[in-house]
Amino acid sequence: MKILVPVKRVVDYNVKVRVKADQTGVDLANVKMSMNPFDEIAVEEALKLKEAGKATEVVAVSAGPAACQETLRTALAMGADRAILVETDAELQPLAVAKLLKAVVQKESPQLVLAGKQAIDDDANQVGQMLAALLDWAQVTFASKIAADGGKLTVTREIDGGLETVEVALPAVLTADLRLNTPRYATLPNIMKAKKKPLDTLKPADLGVDVAPRLKTLKVAEPPKRKGGVMVKDVAELVAKLKSEAKVI
Amino acid sequence: MSALVIAEHDNARLKPGTSNAVTAAAKMGGDVHVLVAGQGCAGAAAEAAKLAGVSKVLVADAPHYAGALPENLAALVTPLAKGYSHVVAAASAVGKGFMPRVAALLDVAQVSEIVAVESPDTFVRPIYAGNAFATVQSPDAVKVVTVRATGFEEAAATGAAPVEAIAAGPDTGKAKLLGQELTKSARPELVAARRVVSGGRGLGSAENFRLVEALADKLGAAIGASRAAVDSGFVPNDCQVGQTGKIVAPELYIAVGISGAIQHLAGMKDSKVIVAINKDPEAPIFQVADYGLVGDLFQDVPELTAQL
Ligand SMILES: Cc1cc2nc3c(=O)[nH]c(=O)nc-3n(C[C@H](O)[C@H](O)[C@H](O)COP(=O)(O)OP(=O)(O)OC[C@H]3O[C@@H](n4cnc5c(N)ncnc54)[C@H](O)[C@@H]3O)c2cc1C
């Protein structure tokens, strides 16, 4: 089984972004960028499947500006076999990314696409599901455990009430949740090796995909601020305040 | 203009979130219809018919809707969607699963997890873990929108809409639900609870988490948790509050032994009153807390439970 793992370059999860004064977006100048954490989990799972002899090749793919090469190199350093960059400076919305990935799937013919459940920048949680729809494949989102057996996958997924187990036949799109695994760190020797692994670059036009954005962002604003609170000295004061001031108990 | 809201339910009852989605749909400007797809779902359909603002309930009752599998839901909703200006669902695990599928099949964008409706084509949604709010406009003929429940009131149960059976869509046979392991609890549902007590890594173990449970029970509250508490196995996954867990906005949120990472704050900072108990005076949770208590939770939490 060949696995395609889409990876996105996003603002690092430790960074608290600031909204630009002109409200056109968030300020990304000099901000640390990393691989989307859910995509790291997806890469790890694909590598685990390969190490367990269930997968033959792991191909990482990213869509975005040239800087996404870094993200792909991270995936290669973790252990992916090769990488594909669909290079564009255009704003990419989830539907466009799903269309690009569909075109890559048609070129590469993987049996499994393992994506992250959501990107922590736009928090859209759409691409995996959209890709599955465009390919007319099964999808299993929010995976916390994957067992591969021949042409079938048994996947445990995190749902609002607990867990559920779903069986799908390949080909399928899976999206990774937090507890699927703990991603490995790339070691220095593997980072060096990754520099020599193949990284192909394509353009959206090569794939015949129109990536023009659909949604128009009219403004990006600061969230409403909470007014400052107070510190209480002990439990008795807390209880008193909750009763007489906040009136919530 | 009219909106189709896809109900989420367990066949007998609606799940929290659906009635908030109805409120959001009503703000989009037209008639509101609700689709209930399930197996033996007359109970849920009757409940949907009572929601204020709903003018019709459509029911697709068939065995292949039992597990709310996204492939089958999308195959049902997509052809129906063409008759509506808006397709709306709660941004729950189910809604997040099938709605993007519907959007892609319609070749339209999805607007995820809106918290406000500015006009029929313009919506506000949090991005970057709620550190920014984007106002986005959709030019698509059908707007596919998921709704964050905390942004909208629940619709009142004062209506009496007609219920109409519709033909089921195809069984795509793409996926099979083997089973569910649902967390059983007599406590209120986390996303709909008026009070929530959440515990973090500071609790140290599943046994110690009983301190949080005792406090929650005294308050009639739901139990929440940070990712660290879930990852450490103190509580099940469905308790996780945050950017990538559940979004809550109760009247009272008590955070115990939780540091207040951006990802956690994203899920609770719209709570009306926030209380934080943490031994570290520098913990970021205190920046959003209305009442902060610096202290050892092993002493303060039992004391608080006793004093209530
Ligand atoms: C992609 C991604 C998604 C994430 N999604 C979420 C999410 O949805 N929700 C979420 O919560 N996190 C999420 N996280 C994790 C988040 O970044 C933090 O790691 C997590 O919230 C920390 O949990 P915590 O506050 O319980 O643990 P810690 O940060 O370790 O804090 C423990 C706190 O307990 C206090 N403490 C310890 N002992 C005591 C005591 N005896 N008495 C009083 N206080 C004590 C400490 O002072 C400390 O402040 C995500 C992370 C990533 C990368």
XYZ file of N, CA and C in Angstrom, chain A residues 3-231:
687
model
N 1.066 5.270 0.634
C 0.345 6.258 1.445
C 0.776 7.672 1.061
N -0.208 8.512 0.839
C 0.062 9.923 0.585
C -0.295 10.706 1.855
N 0.639 11.539 2.298
C 0.396 12.325 3.514
C 0.488 13.817 3.193
N -0.644 14.500 3.190
C -0.604 15.948 2.972
C -0.100 16.662 4.227
N 0.819 17.608 4.053
C 1.344 18.352 5.200
C 1.247 19.846 4.926
N 0.875 20.590 5.961
C 0.705 22.033 5.797
C 1.694 22.782 6.675
N 2.233 23.847 6.109
C 3.106 24.750 6.864
C 2.206 25.774 7.549
N 2.311 25.815 8.871
C 1.448 26.729 9.641
C 2.267 27.454 10.702
N 1.684 28.461 11.289
C 2.299 29.127 12.438
C 2.465 28.095 13.546
N 3.623 28.082 14.173
C 3.893 27.116 15.235
C 2.851 27.207 16.349
N 2.521 26.053 16.938
C 1.406 26.048 17.891
C 1.692 26.853 19.157
N 2.968 27.141 19.422
C 3.306 27.926 20.609
C 3.159 29.428 20.419
N 2.955 29.847 19.167
C 2.900 31.279 18.881
C 1.480 31.798 19.077
N 1.371 32.901 19.803
C 0.064 33.564 19.904
C 0.057 34.661 18.854
N -0.758 34.481 17.828
C -0.706 35.419 16.696
C -1.339 36.758 17.067
N -0.927 37.776 16.328
C -1.504 39.109 16.495
C -2.221 39.519 15.226
N -3.340 40.176 15.424
C -4.102 40.675 14.286
C -3.435 41.954 13.788
N -3.341 42.111 12.466
C -2.737 43.331 11.899
C -3.639 44.527 12.169
N -3.004 45.664 12.336
C -3.750 46.883 12.675
C -4.800 47.208 11.609
N -4.491 46.911 10.335
C -5.450 47.259 9.271
C -6.536 46.187 9.099
N -6.522 45.180 9.986
C -7.564 44.130 10.002
C -7.655 43.324 8.710
N -6.517 43.204 8.001
C -6.548 42.397 6.770
C -6.134 40.958 7.047
N -5.641 40.684 8.233
C -5.203 39.315 8.524
C -4.387 39.294 9.796
N -3.655 38.201 10.024
C -2.782 38.167 11.194
C -1.349 38.413 10.729
N -0.545 38.907 11.646
C 0.821 39.279 11.301
C 1.709 38.043 11.300
N 2.190 37.662 10.117
C 3.008 36.456 10.027
C 4.492 36.775 9.821
N 4.837 38.082 9.859
C 6.239 38.460 9.658
C 7.078 37.977 10.838
N 8.166 37.292 10.549
C 9.093 36.801 11.575
C 8.444 35.887 12.612
N 7.423 35.185 12.214
C 6.774 34.258 13.140
C 7.291 32.853 12.841
N 7.509 32.068 13.886
C 8.011 30.708 13.677
C 6.948 29.851 12.983
N 7.355 29.172 11.924
C 6.444 28.297 11.180
C 6.866 26.846 11.398
N 5.895 25.946 11.421
C 6.190 24.515 11.618
C 5.203 23.687 10.823
N 5.432 22.384 10.842
C 4.443 21.502 10.247
C 3.215 21.474 11.163
N 2.042 21.530 10.571
C 0.807 21.424 11.345
C 0.882 20.177 12.239
N 0.665 20.318 13.561
C 0.866 19.182 14.470
C 0.071 17.924 14.094
N -1.137 18.103 13.587
C -1.925 16.922 13.212
C -1.307 16.205 11.999
N -0.619 16.979 11.157
C 0.035 16.368 9.989
C 1.263 15.566 10.423
N 1.931 16.064 11.475
C 3.069 15.299 12.024
C 2.575 13.940 12.501
N 1.400 13.954 13.135
C 0.833 12.696 13.630
C 0.510 11.784 12.445
N 0.011 12.380 11.362
C -0.309 11.590 10.162
C 0.963 10.996 9.543
N 2.020 11.801 9.486
C 3.292 11.293 8.937
C 3.763 10.111 9.792
N 3.735 10.312 11.112
C 4.186 9.256 12.026
C 3.411 7.961 11.791
N 2.097 8.091 11.647
C 1.283 6.885 11.487
C 1.615 6.172 10.171
N 1.823 6.963 9.135
C 2.187 6.368 7.844
C 3.518 5.626 7.967
N 4.453 6.227 8.688
C 5.761 5.581 8.858
C 5.620 4.297 9.667
N 4.767 4.338 10.676
C 4.532 3.138 11.495
C 3.962 2.018 10.634
N 3.025 2.383 9.755
C 2.427 1.360 8.880
C 3.491 0.783 7.957
N 4.397 1.639 7.518
C 5.472 1.143 6.647
C 6.404 0.229 7.438
N 6.755 0.657 8.643
C 7.672 -0.147 9.461
C 7.049 -1.490 9.825
N 5.710 -1.517 9.909
C 5.023 -2.769 10.236
C 4.813 -3.632 8.986
N 5.345 -3.176 7.866
C 5.229 -3.957 6.634
C 3.872 -3.834 5.959
N 3.052 -2.887 6.415
C 1.714 -2.720 5.816
C 1.740 -1.726 4.668
N 2.728 -0.869 4.637
C 2.811 0.125 3.567
C 4.163 -0.003 2.881
N 4.187 0.353 1.601
C 5.417 0.221 0.833
C 6.118 1.553 0.649
N 5.329 2.616 0.531
C 5.949 3.910 0.271
C 5.128 5.020 0.916
N 5.826 6.009 1.463
C 5.152 7.150 2.072
C 5.575 8.419 1.319
N 4.586 9.070 0.708
C 4.864 10.278 -0.071
C 4.207 11.469 0.622
N 5.017 12.460 0.951
C 4.473 13.672 1.587
C 4.179 14.696 0.502
N 3.070 15.416 0.655
C 2.733 16.437 -0.340
C 2.274 17.691 0.377
N 2.711 18.833 -0.149
C 2.280 20.090 0.439
C 1.888 21.036 -0.680
N 0.985 21.933 -0.386
C 0.589 22.950 -1.357
C 0.800 24.305 -0.727
N 1.447 25.200 -1.454
C 1.713 26.524 -0.909
C 2.985 27.097 -1.487
N 3.518 28.143 -0.840
C 4.715 28.807 -1.366
C 5.966 27.933 -1.262
N 7.052 28.391 -1.891
C 8.309 27.634 -1.924
C 8.767 27.242 -0.518
N 8.450 28.066 0.483
C 8.889 27.785 1.850
C 8.337 26.461 2.379
N 7.290 25.940 1.755
C 6.735 24.649 2.189
C 7.728 23.514 1.971
N 8.774 23.789 1.191
C 9.838 22.779 1.039
C 10.384 22.382 2.400
N 10.509 23.375 3.289
C 11.010 23.099 4.644
C 10.142 22.056 5.350
N 8.828 22.263 5.221
C 7.875 21.362 5.867
C 8.019 19.963 5.280
N 8.177 19.927 3.958
C 8.353 18.622 3.303
C 9.665 17.975 3.729
N 10.712 18.789 3.893
C 12.000 18.230 4.344
C 11.842 17.649 5.754
N 11.024 18.280 6.559
C 10.773 17.723 7.905
C 10.129 16.348 7.780
N 9.133 16.245 6.891
C 8.476 14.948 6.690
C 9.483 13.918 6.183
N 10.373 14.344 5.292
C 11.391 13.429 4.758
C 12.371 13.022 5.858
N 12.700 13.979 6.731
C 13.634 13.681 7.819
C 12.995 12.726 8.827
N 11.686 12.829 8.981
C 11.008 11.875 9.858
C 11.047 10.479 9.241
N 11.092 10.413 7.907
C 11.200 9.098 7.262
C 10.386 8.913 5.996
N 9.658 9.942 5.552
C 8.917 9.808 4.302
C 9.904 9.543 3.163
N 9.443 8.831 2.125
C 10.358 8.424 1.059
C 10.624 9.543 0.056
N 9.565 10.261 -0.300
C 9.761 11.382 -1.210
C 8.668 12.408 -0.999
N 8.809 13.509 -1.711
C 7.896 14.620 -1.439
C 7.493 15.306 -2.730
N 6.317 15.904 -2.683
C 5.810 16.668 -3.823
C 5.324 18.014 -3.300
N 5.782 19.072 -3.951
C 5.282 20.413 -3.604
C 4.450 20.934 -4.760
N 3.218 21.294 -4.460
C 2.423 22.007 -5.454
C 2.607 23.476 -5.112
N 3.464 24.124 -5.899
C 3.917 25.450 -5.505
C 3.017 26.550 -6.048
N 2.570 27.403 -5.140
C 1.795 28.574 -5.539
C 1.846 29.600 -4.421
N 1.838 30.858 -4.806
C 1.769 31.923 -3.805
C 0.336 32.378 -3.592
N -0.591 31.757 -4.319
C -1.995 32.150 -4.189
C -2.528 31.740 -2.823
N -3.543 32.444 -2.346
C -4.223 32.032 -1.123
C -4.949 30.721 -1.419
N -4.699 29.703 -0.614
C -5.332 28.402 -0.862
C -6.403 28.132 0.180
N -7.616 27.933 -0.272
C -8.695 27.554 0.647
C -8.904 26.037 0.581
N -9.573 25.466 1.591
C -9.658 24.004 1.672
C -10.152 23.303 0.397
N -11.169 23.869 -0.270
C -11.678 23.213 -1.478
C -10.593 23.145 -2.554
N -9.818 24.217 -2.686
C -8.741 24.244 -3.677
C -7.670 23.212 -3.316
N -7.340 23.123 -2.026
C -6.330 22.146 -1.598
C -6.827 20.731 -1.894
N -8.115 20.495 -1.610
C -8.669 19.156 -1.874
C -8.594 18.840 -3.366
N -8.835 19.834 -4.219
C -8.770 19.596 -5.664
C -7.336 19.320 -6.118
N -6.394 20.054 -5.536
C -4.979 19.801 -5.862
C -4.598 18.393 -5.422
N -5.021 18.018 -4.226
C -4.665 16.689 -3.714
C -5.315 15.592 -4.561
N -6.537 15.868 -5.015
C -7.190 14.875 -5.871
C -6.341 14.640 -7.128
N -5.857 15.733 -7.702
C -5.038 15.602 -8.908
C -3.745 14.837 -8.608
N -3.163 15.088 -7.443
C -1.936 14.370 -7.070
C -2.255 12.884 -6.855
N -3.393 12.611 -6.239
C -3.803 11.213 -6.026
C -3.949 10.516 -7.387
N -4.524 11.220 -8.337
C -4.707 10.591 -9.653
C -3.374 10.312 -10.334
N -2.381 11.130 -10.082
C -1.043 10.877 -10.638
C -0.324 9.753 -9.915
N -0.487 9.731 -8.594
C 0.333 8.858 -7.749
C -0.327 7.533 -7.396
N -1.643 7.480 -7.510
C -2.417 6.279 -7.169
C -2.094 5.653 -5.812
N -2.122 6.426 -4.734
C -1.989 5.804 -3.410
C -3.289 5.077 -3.061
N -3.198 4.128 -2.128
C -4.432 3.469 -1.665
C -4.982 4.161 -0.429
N -4.096 4.931 0.218
C -4.517 5.584 1.453
C -3.979 7.013 1.472
N -4.843 7.936 1.843
C -4.389 9.298 2.142
C -4.576 9.491 3.636
N -3.489 9.828 4.304
C -3.533 10.028 5.758
C -3.244 11.502 6.033
N -4.272 12.238 6.436
C -4.118 13.676 6.648
C -4.301 14.006 8.121
N -4.018 15.238 8.482
C -4.330 15.718 9.821
C -5.790 16.129 9.875
N -6.402 16.091 11.066
C -7.838 16.376 11.111
C -8.144 17.841 10.895
N -7.212 18.706 11.249
C -7.478 20.131 11.084
C -6.149 20.857 11.082
N -6.109 21.984 10.401
C -4.906 22.808 10.453
C -5.134 23.840 11.537
N -4.093 24.085 12.338
C -4.300 24.942 13.509
C -4.243 26.427 13.172
N -4.136 26.771 11.878
C -4.217 28.199 11.523
C -5.652 28.592 11.174
N -6.212 27.979 10.110
C -7.579 28.387 9.761
C -8.635 27.540 10.468
N -8.212 26.503 11.201
C -9.138 25.672 11.989
C -10.362 25.227 11.179
N -10.175 24.932 9.895
C -11.334 24.659 9.037
C -11.832 23.213 9.153
N -10.910 22.264 9.289
C -11.321 20.861 9.427
C -12.144 20.410 8.218
N -11.586 20.546 7.023
C -12.347 20.242 5.805
C -11.612 19.385 4.790
N -10.301 19.535 4.663
C -9.624 19.033 3.466
C -9.769 17.520 3.274
N -9.553 16.756 4.327
C -9.630 15.296 4.189
C -10.997 14.854 3.698
N -12.030 15.431 4.319
C -13.402 15.055 3.961
C -13.713 15.472 2.527
N -13.272 16.675 2.141
C -13.530 17.145 0.773
C -12.817 16.270 -0.244
N -11.579 15.906 0.081
C -10.819 15.044 -0.828
C -11.526 13.700 -0.999
N -11.974 13.130 0.115
C -12.674 11.845 0.041
C -13.906 11.964 -0.852
N -14.629 13.080 -0.720
C -15.828 13.283 -1.540
C -15.464 13.390 -3.017
N -14.432 14.175 -3.319
C -14.061 14.390 -4.724
C -13.585 13.091 -5.373
N -12.956 12.234 -4.563
C -12.469 10.949 -5.090
C -13.550 9.868 -5.035
N -14.648 10.169 -4.349
C -15.683 9.173 -4.066
C -15.106 7.992 -3.271
N -14.284 8.330 -2.280
C -13.681 7.332 -1.387
C -14.372 7.388 -0.024
N -14.142 6.342 0.745
C -14.574 6.349 2.147
C -13.677 7.312 2.918
N -14.204 7.801 4.041
C -13.402 8.668 4.907
C -13.576 8.224 6.347
N -12.502 8.317 7.111
C -12.645 8.169 8.558
C -11.881 9.319 9.205
N -12.641 10.219 9.834
C -12.014 11.378 10.468
C -11.701 11.058 11.932
N -10.838 11.860 12.515
C -10.544 11.856 13.958
C -10.050 10.483 14.440
N -9.160 9.870 13.671
C -8.680 8.527 13.996
C -7.773 8.543 15.213
N -8.026 7.629 16.151
C -7.128 7.502 17.299
C -6.463 6.129 17.340
N -6.851 5.239 16.415
C -6.185 3.936 16.316
C -6.484 3.361 14.928
N -5.461 2.852 14.267
C -5.655 2.304 12.921
C -5.073 0.897 12.861
N -5.884 -0.062 12.425
C -5.372 -1.407 12.191
C -5.581 -1.731 10.720
N -4.500 -2.083 10.030
C -4.584 -2.391 8.602
C -4.512 -3.889 8.426
N -5.458 -4.410 7.650
C -5.467 -5.848 7.413
C -5.869 -6.074 5.956
N -4.888 -6.355 5.122
C -5.156 -6.528 3.697
C -5.750 -5.258 3.122
N -6.882 -5.404 2.454
C -7.499 -4.242 1.829
C -8.428 -3.487 2.760
N -8.408 -3.864 4.041
C -9.358 -3.240 4.973
C -8.654 -2.512 6.094
N -9.316 -1.461 6.569
C -8.808 -0.756 7.732
C -9.881 -0.751 8.809
N -9.454 -1.026 10.033
C -10.362 -0.875 11.168
C -9.847 0.313 11.965
N -10.695 1.311 12.085
C -10.237 2.571 12.656
C -11.103 2.957 13.850
N -10.445 3.268 14.961
C -11.155 3.818 16.113
C -11.094 5.326 15.989
N -12.243 5.966 16.182
C -12.261 7.422 16.036
C -12.869 8.092 17.264
N -12.390 9.311 17.513
C -12.884 10.075 18.654
C -14.141 10.819 18.226
N -15.246 10.529 18.908
C -16.494 11.237 18.615
C -16.939 11.992 19.866
N -18.028 12.742 19.759
C -18.413 13.595 20.884
C -18.782 12.808 22.131
N -19.326 11.593 21.933
C -19.761 10.825 23.098
C -18.736 9.808 23.577
N -17.609 9.689 22.911
C -16.616 8.688 23.296
C -15.813 8.232 22.090
N -15.906 6.917 21.813
C -15.138 6.364 20.691
C -16.054 5.523 19.825
N -15.732 5.408 18.542
C -16.419 4.424 17.719
C -15.448 3.764 16.769
N -15.798 2.563 16.334
C -14.917 1.817 15.456
C -15.604 1.618 14.114
N -14.888 1.958 13.056
C -15.439 1.921 11.710
C -14.518 1.069 10.839
N -15.132 0.288 9.969
C -14.334 -0.494 9.023
C -14.536 0.079 7.627
N -13.440 0.314 6.934
C -13.539 0.767 5.545
C -12.638 -0.074 4.667
N -13.055 -0.201 3.420
C -12.201 -0.865 2.436
C -11.352 0.208 1.763
N -10.144 -0.124 1.405
C -9.291 0.804 0.664
C -9.828 0.928 -0.761
N -9.640 2.043 -1.418
C -8.924 3.234 -0.959
C -9.758 4.081 -0.015
N -9.057 4.835 0.834
C -9.770 5.653 1.809
C -8.926 6.862 2.201
N -9.613 7.849 2.763
C -8.942 9.007 3.349
C -9.167 8.942 4.861
N -8.077 9.031 5.612
C -8.176 9.043 7.069
C -7.654 10.374 7.573
N -8.243 10.878 8.665
C -7.631 12.058 9.283
C -7.277 11.750 10.731
N -6.106 12.239 11.126
C -5.505 11.880 12.406
C -5.953 12.806 13.521
N -6.278 12.222 14.662
C -6.551 13.004 15.866
C -5.340 12.935 16.792
N -5.409 13.677 17.898
C -4.240 13.852 18.770
C -3.677 12.558 19.321
N -4.577 11.630 19.663
C -4.093 10.469 20.403
C -3.745 9.273 19.526
N -3.597 9.511 18.230
C -3.227 8.407 17.331
C -1.814 7.905 17.637
N -0.913 8.818 17.933
C 0.473 8.442 18.243
C 1.214 9.683 18.737
N 2.465 9.502 19.102
C 3.330 10.642 19.412
C 4.389 10.705 18.328
N 4.398 11.776 17.539
C 5.334 11.827 16.416
C 6.789 11.797 16.870
N 7.626 11.158 16.070
C 9.058 11.102 16.373
C 9.705 12.434 16.017
N 10.863 12.682 16.618
C 11.662 13.827 16.204
C 12.588 13.369 15.096
N 12.875 14.287 14.194
C 13.853 13.979 13.161
C 15.247 14.080 13.789
N 16.064 13.056 13.619
C 17.423 13.105 14.162
C 18.333 13.833 13.171
N 19.456 14.309 13.662
C 20.364 15.062 12.795
C 20.796 14.255 11.563
N 21.231 12.997 11.748
C 21.601 12.231 10.536
C 20.435 12.116 9.548
N 19.223 11.956 10.071
C 18.073 11.838 9.170
C 17.741 13.169 8.495
N 18.033 14.264 9.194
C 17.832 15.576 8.568
C 18.817 15.719 7.406
N 20.042 15.246 7.606
C 21.042 15.302 6.532
C 20.601 14.431 5.361
N 20.161 13.221 5.681
C 19.719 12.295 4.620
C 18.534 12.854 3.833
N 17.672 13.556 4.556
C 16.448 14.064 3.916
C 16.771 15.050 2.808
N 17.925 15.706 2.934
C 18.300 16.701 1.914
C 18.500 16.040 0.557
N 18.803 14.738 0.575
C 19.061 14.052 -0.694
C 17.835 13.321 -1.225
N 16.775 13.295 -0.445
C 15.578 12.581 -0.922
C 14.866 13.406 -1.988
N 14.185 12.734 -2.926
C 13.540 13.478 -4.022
C 12.388 14.362 -3.568
N 12.394 15.596 -4.096
C 11.300 16.542 -3.833
C 10.924 17.158 -5.179
N 9.780 16.751 -5.691
C 9.333 17.262 -6.996
C 8.436 18.473 -6.807
N 8.528 19.381 -7.747
C 7.675 20.571 -7.665
C 6.763 20.647 -8.885
N 5.497 20.910 -8.599
C 4.494 21.086 -9.654
C 3.808 22.427 -9.441
N 3.078 22.851 -10.452
C 2.265 24.065 -10.300
C 0.791 23.660 -10.413
N -0.095 24.414 -9.788
C -1.523 24.089 -9.928
C -1.932 23.946 -11.395
N -1.358 24.782 -12.262
C -1.727 24.711 -13.686
C -1.311 23.374 -14.299
N -0.166 22.813 -13.839
C 0.255 21.489 -14.345
C -0.800 20.440 -14.027
N -1.512 20.679 -12.941
C -2.520 19.708 -12.511
C -3.904 20.083 -13.031
N -3.982 21.207 -13.724
C -5.255 21.646 -14.296
C -6.273 22.072 -13.253
N -5.773 22.600 -12.125
C -6.703 22.959 -11.042
C -6.785 24.482 -10.893
N -8.016 24.970 -10.842
C -8.250 26.383 -10.571
C -8.306 26.557 -9.056
N -7.347 27.307 -8.512
C -7.287 27.437 -7.054
C -7.871 28.754 -6.550
N -8.526 29.485 -7.420
C -9.054 30.792 -7.003
C -9.905 30.642 -5.743
N -9.662 31.513 -4.738
C -10.424 31.390 -3.496
C -11.912 31.662 -3.701
N -12.738 31.001 -2.920
C -14.183 31.221 -2.988
C -14.616 32.229 -1.933
N -14.197 31.984 -0.705
C -14.618 32.885 0.373
C -13.770 34.144 0.321
N -14.433 35.268 0.552
C -13.707 36.525 0.586
C -13.612 36.950 2.043
N -12.391 37.193 2.510
C -12.217 37.643 3.886
C -12.397 39.150 3.920
N -13.432 39.607 4.589
C -13.716 41.039 4.629
C -12.902 41.726 5.707
N -12.676 40.969 6.800
C -11.907 41.586 7.883
C -11.464 40.516 8.870
N -10.343 40.784 9.514
C -9.879 39.904 10.598
C -9.673 40.779 11.827
N -10.403 40.461 12.889
C -10.399 41.338 14.068
C -9.903 40.596 15.301
N -9.523 41.380 16.308
C -9.163 40.814 17.615
C -10.408 40.189 18.233
N -10.238 39.117 18.967
C -11.402 38.582 19.682
C -11.792 39.547 20.803
N -13.045 39.461 21.252
C -13.435 40.308 22.382
C -12.534 40.007 23.587
N -12.120 41.046 24.274
C -11.233 40.870 25.431
C -12.059 40.597 26.685
N -11.543 39.725 27.542
C -12.204 39.531 28.842
C -11.723 40.628 29.774
N -12.624 41.121 30.592
C -12.154 42.127 31.550
C -11.401 41.418 32.678
N -10.403 42.123 33.196
C -9.521 41.515 34.178
C -10.261 41.007 35.414
N -9.763 39.946 36.005
C -10.405 39.381 37.180
C -9.651 39.753 38.439
N -9.993 39.088 39.517
C -9.323 39.352 40.789
C -8.756 38.047 41.347
N -7.768 38.186 42.216
C -7.248 37.020 42.919
C -7.938 36.976 44.284
